[in-house]
Coordinates of C-alpha atoms and ligand atoms in Angstrom, one line a residue:
M1456 CA -95.5 64.3 -60.6
S1457 CA -95.2 61.3 -58.5
S1458 CA -93.7 58.2 -59.5
V1459 CA -95.5 56.0 -56.7
P1460 CA -98.0 53.7 -58.4
S1461 CA -101.3 54.2 -57.1
R1462 CA -102.6 52.1 -54.6
I1463 CA -103.6 48.1 -55.4
T1464 CA -107.1 47.6 -53.9
V1465 CA -109.2 44.2 -54.0
P1466 CA -110.9 45.3 -57.3
K1467 CA -107.9 46.3 -59.2
F1468 CA -106.3 43.2 -58.0
V1469 CA -109.1 40.9 -59.3
A1470 CA -109.3 42.8 -62.5
M1471 CA -105.6 41.8 -63.3
K1472 CA -107.0 38.4 -64.4
A1473 CA -109.4 40.0 -67.3
A1474 CA -106.4 42.3 -68.3
G1475 CA -104.1 39.2 -68.6
R1476 CA -101.6 40.9 -66.3
K1477 CA -99.7 38.4 -64.4
I1478 CA -99.9 39.3 -60.5
T1479 CA -96.8 39.0 -58.0
V1480 CA -97.3 38.3 -54.5
L1481 CA -94.6 37.8 -51.8
T1482 CA -94.6 37.8 -48.0
A1483 CA -93.3 39.9 -45.5
Y1484 CA -93.2 40.1 -41.8
D1485 CA -91.6 43.2 -40.6
Y1486 CA -91.7 47.1 -41.6
P1487 CA -87.9 47.1 -43.3
T1488 CA -88.3 44.4 -45.4
A1489 CA -92.2 45.2 -46.1
R1490 CA -91.0 48.7 -47.2
L1491 CA -88.5 47.1 -49.7
V1492 CA -90.8 44.9 -51.0
D1493 CA -93.3 47.4 -51.6
A1494 CA -90.7 49.8 -53.1
A1495 CA -90.3 46.9 -55.8
G1496 CA -93.8 47.2 -56.9
V1497 CA -95.4 43.8 -56.2
E1498 CA -99.1 43.8 -56.6
A1499 CA -99.7 42.3 -52.9
I1500 CA -97.8 41.3 -49.7
L1501 CA -99.0 38.5 -47.7
V1502 CA -98.5 38.4 -44.0
G1503 CA -98.3 34.7 -44.0
D1504 CA -98.3 32.5 -41.0
S1505 CA -95.4 31.0 -42.4
L1506 CA -93.5 33.5 -40.2
A1507 CA -94.0 30.8 -37.7
M1508 CA -91.4 29.1 -39.5
V1509 CA -88.9 31.5 -40.8
V1510 CA -89.1 34.3 -38.5
Q1511 CA -90.1 32.1 -35.0
G1512 CA -88.1 29.2 -36.3
H1513 CA -90.9 26.6 -35.3
A1514 CA -91.5 23.3 -37.3
S1515 CA -95.0 24.1 -38.6
T1516 CA -97.1 27.0 -39.4
L1517 CA -99.4 25.8 -36.4
R1518 CA -97.8 27.8 -33.7
A1519 CA -98.4 31.3 -35.2
T1520 CA -101.2 33.0 -33.3
L1521 CA -103.7 35.8 -33.9
D1522 CA -101.9 38.2 -31.7
E1523 CA -98.7 37.5 -33.4
M1524 CA -100.3 37.9 -36.6
I1525 CA -101.6 41.3 -35.9
Y1526 CA -98.3 42.2 -34.5
H1527 CA -96.3 41.5 -37.7
A1528 CA -99.5 42.7 -40.2
E1529 CA -99.4 46.0 -38.0
M1530 CA -95.6 46.7 -38.9
V1531 CA -96.1 45.3 -42.7
G1532 CA -99.5 47.5 -43.2
R1533 CA -97.7 50.7 -42.0
A1534 CA -94.8 50.1 -44.4
A1535 CA -96.6 49.5 -47.6
E1536 CA -98.0 52.5 -49.8
H1537 CA -98.8 50.7 -53.1
A1538 CA -99.1 46.7 -52.3
L1539 CA -102.5 45.1 -51.4
V1540 CA -101.7 43.7 -47.9
I1541 CA -103.1 40.0 -47.1
V1542 CA -102.9 38.6 -43.9
D1543 CA -103.2 35.0 -42.9
M1544 CA -105.9 33.9 -40.4
P1545 CA -103.6 31.5 -38.5
F1546 CA -104.9 27.9 -37.3
P1547 CA -107.7 27.5 -35.6
S1548 CA -108.9 31.4 -35.8
F1549 CA -111.3 30.8 -38.6
L1550 CA -112.3 27.2 -37.3
V1551 CA -114.1 28.4 -34.5
G1552 CA -117.8 29.2 -35.6
K1553 CA -118.1 31.6 -38.2
Y1554 CA -119.0 34.4 -35.9
K1555 CA -116.0 34.1 -34.0
A1556 CA -114.4 33.9 -37.3
I1557 CA -116.1 37.4 -38.3
E1558 CA -114.7 38.9 -34.8
N1559 CA -110.9 37.4 -35.5
A1560 CA -111.0 38.6 -38.9
A1561 CA -112.3 42.0 -38.1
R1562 CA -109.5 42.2 -35.6
V1563 CA -106.9 42.0 -38.3
L1564 CA -108.5 45.2 -40.1
K1565 CA -109.3 47.2 -37.2
E1566 CA -105.9 46.7 -35.6
T1567 CA -103.6 47.1 -38.5
S1568 CA -104.0 49.0 -41.7
C1569 CA -104.3 45.9 -43.8
Q1570 CA -106.8 45.1 -46.2
A1571 CA -107.8 41.5 -46.7
V1572 CA -107.5 38.1 -44.9
K1573 CA -106.3 34.6 -46.2
L1574 CA -107.7 31.4 -45.1
E1575 CA -106.8 27.7 -45.9
G1576 CA -109.9 26.0 -47.3
G1577 CA -112.1 25.6 -50.2
V1578 CA -115.6 23.4 -50.1
D1579 CA -114.9 22.9 -46.4
Q1580 CA -114.8 26.6 -45.4
V1581 CA -117.6 28.2 -47.9
E1582 CA -119.8 29.2 -45.0
V1583 CA -116.9 31.1 -43.0
I1584 CA -115.8 32.5 -46.5
E1585 CA -119.4 33.8 -47.3
A1586 CA -119.9 35.2 -43.5
L1587 CA -116.7 37.3 -43.7
V1588 CA -117.4 38.4 -47.3
S1589 CA -120.7 39.7 -46.2
A1590 CA -119.3 41.4 -43.0
G1591 CA -117.2 43.4 -45.6
I1592 CA -114.0 41.5 -45.1
P1593 CA -112.2 40.3 -48.3
V1594 CA -110.9 36.8 -48.2
M1595 CA -108.4 35.2 -50.4
A1596 CA -108.7 31.2 -50.2
H1597 CA -105.9 28.5 -50.1
V1598 CA -106.5 25.3 -51.4
G1599 CA -104.0 22.4 -52.4
L1600 CA -100.9 21.9 -49.8
R1601 CA -102.7 23.3 -46.9
P1602 CA -99.7 23.7 -44.4
Q1603 CA -102.3 24.0 -41.1
S1604 CA -103.1 20.5 -42.3
V1605 CA -99.9 19.3 -42.3
H1606 CA -101.1 16.1 -39.8
R1607 CA -103.9 15.4 -41.7
Q1608 CA -102.5 15.4 -45.3
G1609 CA -99.3 13.7 -44.0
G1610 CA -96.6 15.8 -44.7
Y1611 CA -95.8 18.7 -46.8
R1612 CA -96.5 16.7 -50.4
V1613 CA -98.0 17.9 -53.5
Q1614 CA -101.9 17.3 -54.0
R1615 CA -103.1 15.7 -57.0
D1616 CA -106.8 14.8 -56.5
R1617 CA -108.2 16.9 -59.3
E1618 CA -112.0 16.9 -58.5
Q1619 CA -111.1 17.7 -55.1
L1620 CA -108.9 20.8 -55.7
L1621 CA -111.2 21.9 -58.7
A1622 CA -114.3 21.5 -56.4
D1623 CA -112.4 23.7 -53.7
A1624 CA -111.3 26.4 -56.1
Q1625 CA -115.1 26.3 -57.5
A1626 CA -116.3 26.4 -54.1
A1627 CA -114.4 29.3 -52.9
D1628 CA -115.1 31.3 -56.0
R1629 CA -118.9 31.1 -55.5
A1630 CA -118.6 31.9 -51.7
G1631 CA -117.4 35.3 -52.9
A1632 CA -113.5 34.9 -52.4
F1633 CA -111.5 37.4 -54.3
S1634 CA -108.6 35.1 -55.1
I1635 CA -107.2 31.6 -54.6
V1636 CA -103.6 30.4 -53.5
L1637 CA -103.3 27.1 -55.1
E1638 CA -100.5 25.5 -53.3
C1639 CA -98.4 22.6 -54.5
I1640 CA -100.5 21.0 -57.3
P1641 CA -99.6 19.5 -60.6
A1642 CA -99.6 22.4 -63.3
D1643 CA -101.8 20.9 -65.7
I1644 CA -104.7 21.2 -62.6
A1645 CA -103.6 24.4 -61.8
R1646 CA -104.4 25.6 -65.6
E1647 CA -107.9 23.8 -65.5
I1648 CA -108.8 25.5 -62.1
T1649 CA -107.4 29.4 -63.4
A1650 CA -109.9 28.9 -66.5
A1651 CA -112.6 27.5 -64.4
V1652 CA -112.6 30.1 -61.8
S1653 CA -113.5 33.9 -62.3
I1654 CA -111.3 35.1 -59.6
P1655 CA -107.2 35.1 -59.9
T1656 CA -105.5 32.0 -59.0
I1657 CA -102.0 32.7 -57.1
G1658 CA -99.7 29.9 -57.6
I1659 CA -97.0 28.5 -55.3
G1660 CA -95.5 24.9 -56.5
A1661 CA -98.5 25.4 -59.2
G1662 CA -96.9 25.9 -62.7
A1663 CA -96.9 28.8 -65.0
D1664 CA -100.4 29.1 -66.0
C1665 CA -101.9 30.6 -62.7
D1666 CA -102.9 34.2 -62.8
G1667 CA -100.2 35.2 -60.4
Q1668 CA -97.3 33.6 -58.1
V1669 CA -96.5 34.1 -54.7
L1670 CA -93.4 33.1 -52.8
V1671 CA -91.9 33.2 -49.3
L1672 CA -89.7 36.1 -48.8
H1673 CA -86.8 34.4 -47.1
D1674 CA -86.7 31.5 -49.7
L1675 CA -86.3 34.2 -52.6
L1676 CA -83.8 35.9 -50.6
G1677 CA -81.9 33.0 -49.8
L1678 CA -82.4 33.3 -46.2
T1679 CA -84.0 30.1 -45.7
A1680 CA -82.1 27.8 -43.0
G1681 CA -82.3 24.2 -43.8
H1682 CA -84.3 22.6 -46.6
R1683 CA -85.8 24.9 -49.2
P1684 CA -88.8 23.5 -51.3
R1685 CA -88.0 22.5 -55.0
H1686 CA -90.5 25.2 -56.1
A1687 CA -89.1 28.3 -54.3
K1688 CA -86.5 29.8 -56.3
A1689 CA -83.6 31.9 -54.4
Y1690 CA -83.0 35.2 -56.5
A1691 CA -80.2 36.1 -53.7
D1692 CA -78.2 34.4 -51.6
L1693 CA -78.4 37.0 -48.3
G1694 CA -77.4 34.3 -45.7
T1695 CA -74.1 34.1 -47.4
T1696 CA -73.7 38.2 -47.7
I1697 CA -75.0 38.4 -43.8
T1698 CA -72.8 36.2 -42.6
D1699 CA -69.7 37.4 -44.4
A1700 CA -70.3 41.1 -43.4
V1701 CA -70.7 40.0 -39.6
A1702 CA -67.5 37.8 -39.6
R1703 CA -65.6 40.8 -41.5
Y1704 CA -66.9 43.1 -38.6
R1705 CA -66.0 40.5 -36.0
D1706 CA -62.4 40.6 -37.6
E1707 CA -62.0 44.1 -37.8
V1708 CA -63.0 44.4 -33.9
R1709 CA -60.5 41.7 -33.3
E1710 CA -57.7 43.4 -35.2
G1711 CA -58.6 47.0 -34.1
V1712 CA -59.4 48.1 -37.4
F1713 CA -63.1 49.5 -36.3
P1714 CA -63.9 51.8 -35.3
S1715 CA -61.3 54.2 -37.1
E1716 CA -61.0 57.5 -37.0
E1717 CA -63.7 57.8 -39.6
Q1718 CA -66.2 56.5 -37.4
S1719 CA -65.0 58.1 -33.9
F1720 CA -65.4 61.3 -32.6
R1721 CA -63.5 64.2 -31.3
Ligands
KIV2732 O1 -98.1 31.4 -45.4 C1 -97.7 31.5 -46.3 O2 -96.4 32.4 -46.2 C2 -98.5 31.1 -47.4 C3 -98.0 31.5 -48.8 C4 -97.0 30.0 -48.9 C5 -98.8 31.2 -49.6 O3 -99.5 30.9 -46.9

């Protein structure tokens, strides 16, 4: 009998809310890390446009392009056997009219083996969410801190406008989104939103009462260069592990210890 858990589909993901089962989501951007993340048993992998920052080294997510998202999503989609794979729609690929948004989101589903898209927006993106959903494209919405609106929001700040946050989440729910990311909002507002919507809320910096949580893989692994946000717990220090391993290799080459007989051919 196979020990591989069955594939998480959008309906199974949604059903976890009613079942009271917490949902774990983590980002990944390439084949080897997506395989490890998938094997660890998370319910969903997000190919986030955070790749512009943590993989490409840019100062914001605004630099990610649709072609780049598809390039990374194709690798992640091929690696995942269990997790639902959701791909971020980069700025401004869904802000260019609903027909162009369908065309762009459809490219993600046609050119990768991923199953859903995510877009930043609530009330303001109702028309686009409805259009994508009626085209058969599952949509995860994203409200609260919206990294693609960093300039309008004046930086990466906790969002506290309760009425706006609630309206955004409820609008996304009504428009047919299957889930909503709540980023950097007070825990009590996230709790209220989670109770008020029918679909799973996935928090990042939104407290413990969301239906699930998402983290950026590089933050979790201790690979983030520079500032790691307060909400992003590091479960490992792979940055130090990698630097130490490379330094040992450098030393062994310099000292003539590597390669030894064991790594040599006769
Ligand atoms: O791009 C991303 O990684 C995200 C998560 C922070 C939710 O949007």
